Coordinates of C-alpha atoms in Angstrom, one line a residue:
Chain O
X139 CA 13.4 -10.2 -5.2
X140 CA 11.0 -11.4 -2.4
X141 CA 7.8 -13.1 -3.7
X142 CA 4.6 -12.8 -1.6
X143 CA 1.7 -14.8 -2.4
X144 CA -1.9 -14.6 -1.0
X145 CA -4.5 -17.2 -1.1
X146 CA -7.3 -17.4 -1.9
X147 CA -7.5 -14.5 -4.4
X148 CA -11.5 -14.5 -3.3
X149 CA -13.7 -14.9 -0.7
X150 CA -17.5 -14.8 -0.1
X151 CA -18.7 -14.6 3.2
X152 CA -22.0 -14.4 5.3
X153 CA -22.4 -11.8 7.9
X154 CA -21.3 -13.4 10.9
X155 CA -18.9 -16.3 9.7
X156 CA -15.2 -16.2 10.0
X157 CA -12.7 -16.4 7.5
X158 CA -8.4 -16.7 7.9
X159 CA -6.8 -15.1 5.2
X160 CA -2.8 -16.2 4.3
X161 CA 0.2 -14.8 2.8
X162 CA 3.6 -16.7 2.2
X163 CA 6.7 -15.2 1.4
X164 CA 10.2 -16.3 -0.3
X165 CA 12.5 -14.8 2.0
X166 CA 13.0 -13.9 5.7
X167 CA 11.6 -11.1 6.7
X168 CA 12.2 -8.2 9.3
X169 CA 8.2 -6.6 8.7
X170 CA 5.3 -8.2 7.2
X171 CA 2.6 -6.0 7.1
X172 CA -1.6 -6.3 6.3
X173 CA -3.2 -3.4 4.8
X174 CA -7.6 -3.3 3.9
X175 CA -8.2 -1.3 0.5
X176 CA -12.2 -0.6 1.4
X177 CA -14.5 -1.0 -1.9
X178 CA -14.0 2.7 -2.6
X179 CA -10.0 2.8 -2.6
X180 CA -9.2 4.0 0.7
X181 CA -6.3 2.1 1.7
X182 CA -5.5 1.5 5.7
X183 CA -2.7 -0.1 7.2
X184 CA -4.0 -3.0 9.4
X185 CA -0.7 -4.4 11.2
X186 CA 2.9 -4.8 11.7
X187 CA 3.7 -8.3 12.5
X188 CA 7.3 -9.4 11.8
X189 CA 6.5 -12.3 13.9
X190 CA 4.2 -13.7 16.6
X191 CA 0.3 -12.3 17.1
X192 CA -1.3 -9.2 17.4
X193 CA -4.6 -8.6 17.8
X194 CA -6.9 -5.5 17.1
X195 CA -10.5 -6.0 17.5
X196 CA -12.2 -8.5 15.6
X197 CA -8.9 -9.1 13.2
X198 CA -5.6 -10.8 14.5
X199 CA -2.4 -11.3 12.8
X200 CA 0.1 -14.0 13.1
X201 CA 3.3 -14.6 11.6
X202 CA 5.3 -17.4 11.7
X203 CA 8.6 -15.8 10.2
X204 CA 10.8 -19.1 10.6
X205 CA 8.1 -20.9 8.3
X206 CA 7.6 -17.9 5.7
X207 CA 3.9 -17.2 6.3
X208 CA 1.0 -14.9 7.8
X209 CA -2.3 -15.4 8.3
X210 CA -4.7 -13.0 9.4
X211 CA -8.2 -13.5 10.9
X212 CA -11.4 -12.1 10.6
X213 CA -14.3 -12.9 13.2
X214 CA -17.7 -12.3 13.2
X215 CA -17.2 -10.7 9.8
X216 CA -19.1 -7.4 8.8
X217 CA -20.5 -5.7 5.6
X218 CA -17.6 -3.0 6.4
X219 CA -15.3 -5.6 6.6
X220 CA -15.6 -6.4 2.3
X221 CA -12.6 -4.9 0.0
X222 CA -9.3 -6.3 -1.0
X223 CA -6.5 -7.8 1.7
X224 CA -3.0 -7.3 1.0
X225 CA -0.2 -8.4 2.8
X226 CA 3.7 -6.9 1.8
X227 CA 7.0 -7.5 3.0
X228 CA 10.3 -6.1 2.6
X229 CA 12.2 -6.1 -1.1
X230 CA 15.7 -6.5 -0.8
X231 CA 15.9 -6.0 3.2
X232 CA 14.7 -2.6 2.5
X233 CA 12.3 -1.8 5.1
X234 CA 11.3 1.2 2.4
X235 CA 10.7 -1.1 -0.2
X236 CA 7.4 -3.4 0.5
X237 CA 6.7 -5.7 -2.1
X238 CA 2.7 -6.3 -2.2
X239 CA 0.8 -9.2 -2.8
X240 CA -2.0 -9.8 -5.2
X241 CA -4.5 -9.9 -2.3
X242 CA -7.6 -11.4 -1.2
X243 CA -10.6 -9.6 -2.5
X244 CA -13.4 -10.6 0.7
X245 CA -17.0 -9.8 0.1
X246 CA -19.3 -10.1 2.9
X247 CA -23.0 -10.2 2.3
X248 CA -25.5 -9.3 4.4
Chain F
X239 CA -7.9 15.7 9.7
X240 CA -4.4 14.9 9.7
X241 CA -3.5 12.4 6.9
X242 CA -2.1 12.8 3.5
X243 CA -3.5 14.6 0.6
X244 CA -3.0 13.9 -2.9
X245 CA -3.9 16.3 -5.9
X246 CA -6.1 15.9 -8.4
X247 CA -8.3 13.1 -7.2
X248 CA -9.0 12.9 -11.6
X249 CA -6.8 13.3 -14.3
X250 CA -7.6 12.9 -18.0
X251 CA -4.0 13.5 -20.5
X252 CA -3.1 13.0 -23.9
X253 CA -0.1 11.0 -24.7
X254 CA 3.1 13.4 -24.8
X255 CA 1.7 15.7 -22.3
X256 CA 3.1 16.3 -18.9
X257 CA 1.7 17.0 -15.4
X258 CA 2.8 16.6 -11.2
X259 CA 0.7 14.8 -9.0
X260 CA 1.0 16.5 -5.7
X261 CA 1.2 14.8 -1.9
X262 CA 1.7 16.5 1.3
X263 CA 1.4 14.8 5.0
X264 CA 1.2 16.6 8.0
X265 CA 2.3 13.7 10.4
X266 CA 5.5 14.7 10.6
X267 CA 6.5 11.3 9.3
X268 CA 10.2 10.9 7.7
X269 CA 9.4 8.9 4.8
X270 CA 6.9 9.4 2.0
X271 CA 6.2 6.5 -1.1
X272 CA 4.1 7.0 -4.3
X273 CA 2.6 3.6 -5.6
X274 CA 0.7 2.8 -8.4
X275 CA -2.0 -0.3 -8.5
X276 CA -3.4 -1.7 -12.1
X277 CA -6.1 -3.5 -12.1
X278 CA -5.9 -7.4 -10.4
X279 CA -2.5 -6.3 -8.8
X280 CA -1.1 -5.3 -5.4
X281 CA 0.4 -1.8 -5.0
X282 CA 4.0 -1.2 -6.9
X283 CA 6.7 1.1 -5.8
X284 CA 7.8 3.9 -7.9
X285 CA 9.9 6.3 -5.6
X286 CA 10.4 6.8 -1.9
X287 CA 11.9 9.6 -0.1
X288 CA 13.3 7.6 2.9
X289 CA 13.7 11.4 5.2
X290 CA 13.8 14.9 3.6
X291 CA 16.4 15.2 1.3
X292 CA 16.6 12.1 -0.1
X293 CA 14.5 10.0 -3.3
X294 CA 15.1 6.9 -4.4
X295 CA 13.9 4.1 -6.7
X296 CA 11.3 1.8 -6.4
X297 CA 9.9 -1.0 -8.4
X298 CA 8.7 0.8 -11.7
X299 CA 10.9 4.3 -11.7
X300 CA 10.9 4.6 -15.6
X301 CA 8.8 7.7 -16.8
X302 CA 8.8 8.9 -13.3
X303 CA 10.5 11.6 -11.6
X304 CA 10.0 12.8 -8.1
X305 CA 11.1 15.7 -5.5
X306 CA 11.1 15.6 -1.6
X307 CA 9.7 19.4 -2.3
X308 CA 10.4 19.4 2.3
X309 CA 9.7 17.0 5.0
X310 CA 5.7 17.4 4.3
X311 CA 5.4 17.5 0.4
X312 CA 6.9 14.8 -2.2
X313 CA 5.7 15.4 -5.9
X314 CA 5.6 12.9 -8.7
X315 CA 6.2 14.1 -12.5
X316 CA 5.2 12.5 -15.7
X317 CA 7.1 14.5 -18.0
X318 CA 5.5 12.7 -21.3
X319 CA 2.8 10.4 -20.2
X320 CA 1.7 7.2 -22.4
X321 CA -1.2 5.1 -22.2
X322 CA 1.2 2.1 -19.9
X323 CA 0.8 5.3 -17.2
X324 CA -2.9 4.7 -17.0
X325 CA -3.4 3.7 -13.1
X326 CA -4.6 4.7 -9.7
X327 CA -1.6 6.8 -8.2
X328 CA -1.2 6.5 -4.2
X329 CA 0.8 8.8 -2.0
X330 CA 2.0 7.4 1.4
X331 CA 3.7 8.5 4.2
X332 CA 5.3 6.4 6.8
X333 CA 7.4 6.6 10.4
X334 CA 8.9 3.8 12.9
X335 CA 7.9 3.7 16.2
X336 CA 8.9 1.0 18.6
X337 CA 5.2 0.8 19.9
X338 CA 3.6 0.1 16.7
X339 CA 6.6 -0.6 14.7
X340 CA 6.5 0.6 10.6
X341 CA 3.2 2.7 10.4
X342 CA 2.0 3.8 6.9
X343 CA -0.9 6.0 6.3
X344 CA -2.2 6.4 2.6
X345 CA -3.8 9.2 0.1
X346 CA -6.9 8.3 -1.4
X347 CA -5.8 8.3 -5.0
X348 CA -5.3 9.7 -7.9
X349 CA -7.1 8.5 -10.7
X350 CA -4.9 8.7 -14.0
X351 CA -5.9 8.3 -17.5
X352 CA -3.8 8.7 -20.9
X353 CA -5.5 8.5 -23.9

């Protein structure tokens, strides 16, 4: 099956820096997708991004689907912004069946 | 709010016993997925219900069993739990739109312990 891998595993911030966060993948893929797990669990899906850039705030998204890899950025990085990063992609083609990563757990201090 | 909710948020069980973790949406979204997430490690499929009607396996199905109760509910049964089914349980629900593409929105988790 699809292998997705997310680098670096941690990352320690101050309030205001930046920080790219990236995630490579075995196979192609038809959806790549970021979620944030916050410090107490809640998990939130950040974006769809099959391929190209998308932008929601302070974070953006880009995949570059020909070359197997997403990155997604954080600006101006928050307290609220700390918790784990995970990045999944289809298993088998299924769009049903995301295969996670390991994630990035970001900590921003204040 | 709208969302998905997941019962119990806790769960103490002794090995051999059983119990159903309960999930409902009301999104109106097609599919529904239960996950579980060890410690260090990303989210892992156990079931999905791609639309009402229909369950399938994930990643980790063994010791599992599901039901797609109707479009809003889908359950997940531990008939004899063991100590490898300590984890944190999610419930998700997802839908396509061509706007925002694949959508999922998440439970927050139950907590399950076998001792």
């Amino acid at each position: 099956g699809i292998q997705v891998e997310q680098s670096p595993p941690d990352l320690i911030l101050q309030e205001g820096a930046n920080s790219t966060l990236r995630c490579n993948f075995s196979d192609s893929v038809n959806n790549l997708q970021w979620f944030h797990q916050n410090p107490w669990g809640q998990l939130i899906n950040l974006f769809y991004i099959p391929s190209g850039t998308k932008q929601n705030g302070r974070l953006s998204a880009t995949t570059v689907a020909t070359e197997r890899y997403s990155l997604l950025y954080i600006s101006s990085s928050q307290t609220t912004d700390s918790g784990v990063y995970f990045c999944a992609a289809p298993a088998g083609g299924s769009n049903y069946k995301l295969t996670f990563g390991k994630g990035t757990l970001l900590t921003v201090n204040p | 709010n709208a969302g998905v909710t997941q019962t119990p948020k806790f769960q103490v069980l002794k090995t051999g016993q059983s119990m159903t973790l309960q999930c409902a949406q009301d999104m109106n979204h097609n599919s529904m997925y239960w996950y579980r997430q060890d410690p260090g490690m990303g989210l892992r499929l156990i079931y999905y219900s791609a639309s009402e009607g229909t369950t399938d396996k994930g990643e980790v199905p063994n010791g599992y069993n599901v039901s797609r109760l109707n479009k809003r509910e889908f359950s997940l049964r531990l008939e004899s739990a063991a100590p490898s089914q300590t984890s944190v349980y999610f419930c998700a629900s997802s839908e396509y739109s061509s706007a925002v593409g694949y959508g999922y929105t998440f439970g927050s988790g139950t907590r399950l312990t076998v001792v």
